[in-house]
């Protein structure tokens, strides 16, 4: 069954560079995800064995943030009509453009009523271009594409994250609803 969130796409240009956010599972760079999980900045995550990463990605809606890399012109002598091409993700079915994943936001969701936002990460070199706000705006539009959305959740730092997600997504601290709602958790880590 096709979901309304399966292949959402957004494009943006910043400083003469083109960027793409996409929910396509086919574009997600598994090595990038593992690298993000290995980063000290994603202290809540760690790289996973390949089989576990497959399950994680198959059961998530990942918004990948990609830089569009135009192809360098190739000499005509290297081009022949029968030359094989290595398949690669492209922005508009143009094999001359490559995508380099530079960020992500992962949603754990039923694609209908509930979503949990986690694993928001952008490579440090791309954090001052407004791409983080744009990625979160794309998350918000993804939530809006879910027909019966009741509630979105996330866990973040009380200092910076709480202000950022409050401003960008209109979220509030669950403690503000303490008469009607309790947020409960169980935390554990396995070291295999």
Short mmCIF file of C-alpha atoms in Angstrom, two decimals:
data_model
loop_
_atom_site.label_atom_id
_atom_site.label_comp_id
_atom_site.label_asym_id
_atom_site.label_seq_id
_atom_site.Cartn_x
_atom_site.Cartn_y
_atom_site.Cartn_z
CA UNK A 1 0.00 0.00 0.00
CA UNK A 2 1.34 3.40 -0.97
CA UNK A 3 1.42 5.98 1.81
CA UNK A 4 1.06 9.73 1.38
CA UNK A 5 4.53 10.11 2.89
CA UNK A 6 6.39 7.59 0.67
CA UNK A 7 8.02 9.92 -1.84
CA UNK A 8 7.80 13.50 -0.65
CA UNK A 9 10.47 15.82 -2.08
CA UNK A 10 11.59 19.38 -1.48
CA UNK A 11 14.32 21.33 -3.30
CA UNK A 12 16.22 24.43 -2.25
CA UNK A 13 19.23 26.47 -3.41
CA UNK A 14 21.65 28.07 -0.95
CA UNK A 15 24.75 30.00 -2.04
CA UNK A 16 24.66 28.51 -5.57
CA UNK A 17 24.39 24.95 -4.20
CA UNK A 18 21.27 22.83 -4.68
CA UNK A 19 19.81 20.65 -1.92
CA UNK A 20 17.10 18.03 -1.77
CA UNK A 21 15.07 16.59 1.10
CA UNK A 22 13.36 13.32 0.24
CA UNK A 23 11.47 10.58 2.05
CA UNK A 24 12.52 7.99 -0.53
CA UNK A 25 14.01 4.94 1.18
CA UNK A 26 16.02 4.21 -1.96
CA UNK A 27 18.13 7.36 -1.53
CA UNK A 28 19.22 6.80 2.09
CA UNK A 29 22.98 6.25 2.33
CA UNK A 30 23.48 3.52 4.94
CA UNK A 31 27.15 4.49 5.43
CA UNK A 32 26.05 8.06 6.21
CA UNK A 33 23.53 6.81 8.80
CA UNK A 34 26.22 4.66 10.47
CA UNK A 35 28.61 7.61 10.46
CA UNK A 36 25.95 9.86 12.01
CA UNK A 37 25.28 7.25 14.70
CA UNK A 38 29.04 7.05 15.39
CA UNK A 39 29.28 10.83 15.87
CA UNK A 40 29.79 12.12 19.41
CA UNK A 41 26.97 14.58 18.71
CA UNK A 42 24.43 11.75 18.47
CA UNK A 43 25.26 10.56 21.98
CA UNK A 44 21.96 8.67 22.16
CA UNK A 45 22.81 6.43 19.20
CA UNK A 46 25.60 4.12 18.10
CA UNK A 47 26.31 2.24 14.87
CA UNK A 48 24.32 -0.96 14.40
CA UNK A 49 25.09 -4.29 12.76
CA UNK A 50 23.93 -4.26 9.12
CA UNK A 51 20.90 -6.49 9.78
CA UNK A 52 19.68 -4.23 12.60
CA UNK A 53 20.23 -1.10 10.52
CA UNK A 54 18.13 -2.65 7.74
CA UNK A 55 15.26 -3.29 10.18
CA UNK A 56 15.58 0.24 11.61
CA UNK A 57 15.45 1.90 8.19
CA UNK A 58 12.72 -0.40 6.84
CA UNK A 59 10.50 0.47 9.79
CA UNK A 60 11.14 4.22 9.79
CA UNK A 61 10.34 7.17 7.61
CA UNK A 62 13.65 8.90 7.04
CA UNK A 63 13.88 12.36 5.59
CA UNK A 64 17.28 12.45 3.92
CA UNK A 65 18.98 15.79 3.31
CA UNK A 66 21.18 15.68 0.20
CA UNK A 67 23.54 18.05 -1.56
CA UNK A 68 23.15 17.85 -5.33
CA UNK A 69 26.53 17.35 -6.98
CA UNK A 70 26.53 18.24 -10.69
CA UNK A 71 28.63 15.92 -12.81
CA UNK A 72 31.92 17.16 -14.13
CA UNK A 73 32.01 17.30 -17.91
CA UNK A 74 33.57 14.14 -19.27
CA UNK A 75 35.76 13.96 -22.33
CA UNK A 76 33.87 12.85 -25.43
CA UNK A 77 36.40 10.10 -26.06
CA UNK A 78 35.35 8.35 -22.83
CA UNK A 79 31.68 8.35 -23.83
CA UNK A 80 30.34 5.55 -25.96
CA UNK A 81 26.71 4.64 -26.41
CA UNK A 82 27.27 1.17 -24.94
CA UNK A 83 29.28 2.27 -21.87
CA UNK A 84 27.74 0.85 -18.70
CA UNK A 85 26.74 3.31 -15.99
CA UNK A 86 26.81 2.71 -12.29
CA UNK A 87 23.32 3.38 -10.94
CA UNK A 88 23.22 6.27 -8.49
CA UNK A 89 20.56 8.41 -6.88
CA UNK A 90 19.77 11.44 -9.01
CA UNK A 91 17.63 14.49 -8.42
CA UNK A 92 15.58 14.46 -11.62
CA UNK A 93 16.43 11.20 -13.30
CA UNK A 94 19.48 12.96 -14.70
CA UNK A 95 22.40 10.53 -14.44
CA UNK A 96 24.81 13.47 -14.52
CA UNK A 97 23.74 14.64 -11.05
CA UNK A 98 24.74 12.78 -7.88
CA UNK A 99 23.35 13.11 -4.38
CA UNK A 100 25.57 13.31 -1.32
CA UNK A 101 23.72 12.74 1.94
CA UNK A 102 24.56 15.46 4.45
CA UNK A 103 21.72 15.11 6.95
CA UNK A 104 18.66 13.23 8.12
CA UNK A 105 15.66 13.22 10.41
CA UNK A 106 14.07 9.88 11.24
CA UNK A 107 10.40 9.39 12.09
CA UNK A 108 9.02 6.34 13.83
CA UNK A 109 5.41 6.42 12.75
CA UNK A 110 2.27 4.56 11.75
CA UNK A 111 1.93 7.08 8.85
CA UNK A 112 -1.52 7.97 10.08
CA UNK A 113 -1.93 9.22 13.67
CA UNK A 114 1.38 9.31 15.57
CA UNK A 115 5.01 10.16 14.88
CA UNK A 116 8.15 10.20 16.99
CA UNK A 117 10.94 12.42 15.63
CA UNK A 118 14.47 11.21 16.36
CA UNK A 119 18.01 11.09 14.94
CA UNK A 120 18.05 14.63 13.57
CA UNK A 121 21.59 15.15 12.32
CA UNK A 122 23.39 17.39 9.82
CA UNK A 123 27.10 17.31 9.02
CA UNK A 124 28.85 20.17 10.85
CA UNK A 125 30.00 21.91 7.63
CA UNK A 126 26.36 22.42 6.58
CA UNK A 127 24.86 23.71 9.83
CA UNK A 128 25.13 27.43 9.16
CA UNK A 129 23.17 27.48 5.91
CA UNK A 130 19.62 27.29 7.34
CA UNK A 131 19.33 23.67 6.25
CA UNK A 132 18.40 22.42 9.74
CA UNK A 133 15.38 24.71 9.91
CA UNK A 134 14.45 23.67 6.40
CA UNK A 135 14.75 19.96 7.26
CA UNK A 136 12.47 20.47 10.28
CA UNK A 137 10.01 22.43 8.12
CA UNK A 138 9.95 19.42 5.78
CA UNK A 139 9.25 17.20 8.82
CA UNK A 140 6.32 19.45 9.70
CA UNK A 141 4.94 19.16 6.16
CA UNK A 142 5.36 15.39 6.42
CA UNK A 143 3.29 15.40 9.62
CA UNK A 144 0.65 17.45 7.79
CA UNK A 145 0.53 14.79 5.04
CA UNK A 146 -0.62 12.19 7.58
CA UNK A 147 -4.41 12.25 7.38
CA UNK A 148 -5.37 11.64 11.01
CA UNK A 149 -2.36 13.01 12.93
CA UNK A 150 -3.06 13.16 16.67
CA UNK A 151 0.34 13.80 18.20
CA UNK A 152 4.02 14.08 17.40
CA UNK A 153 6.74 13.43 19.97
CA UNK A 154 10.44 13.98 20.40
CA UNK A 155 13.05 13.90 23.14
CA UNK A 156 15.48 16.82 23.17
CA UNK A 157 17.79 18.89 25.35
CA UNK A 158 16.03 21.32 27.67
CA UNK A 159 18.38 24.18 26.76
CA UNK A 160 18.66 24.57 22.99
CA UNK A 161 16.42 21.82 21.61
CA UNK A 162 13.33 22.78 23.58
CA UNK A 163 13.42 26.36 22.24
CA UNK A 164 14.28 25.27 18.68
CA UNK A 165 11.52 22.64 18.33
CA UNK A 166 9.04 24.86 20.12
CA UNK A 167 9.71 27.63 17.62
CA UNK A 168 10.05 25.49 14.47
CA UNK A 169 7.39 22.81 15.11
CA UNK A 170 5.09 24.47 17.65
CA UNK A 171 5.89 21.73 20.21
CA UNK A 172 5.71 22.17 23.97
CA UNK A 173 6.94 20.37 27.04
CA UNK A 174 4.64 17.52 28.03
CA UNK A 175 4.94 18.83 31.61
CA UNK A 176 2.62 21.66 30.52
CA UNK A 177 -0.13 19.02 30.19
CA UNK A 178 0.49 17.35 33.54
CA UNK A 179 -3.20 17.34 34.50
CA UNK A 180 -4.07 15.20 31.46
CA UNK A 181 -0.87 13.50 30.36
CA UNK A 182 2.16 11.76 31.81
CA UNK A 183 5.14 10.98 29.63
CA UNK A 184 6.77 7.73 30.75
CA UNK A 185 9.96 6.06 29.62
CA UNK A 186 12.25 3.14 30.24
CA UNK A 187 15.87 3.56 29.22
CA UNK A 188 18.41 0.85 28.74
CA UNK A 189 21.39 0.10 26.58
CA UNK A 190 22.58 -3.27 25.41
CA UNK A 191 26.22 -3.93 24.81
CA UNK A 192 26.54 -7.01 22.61
#
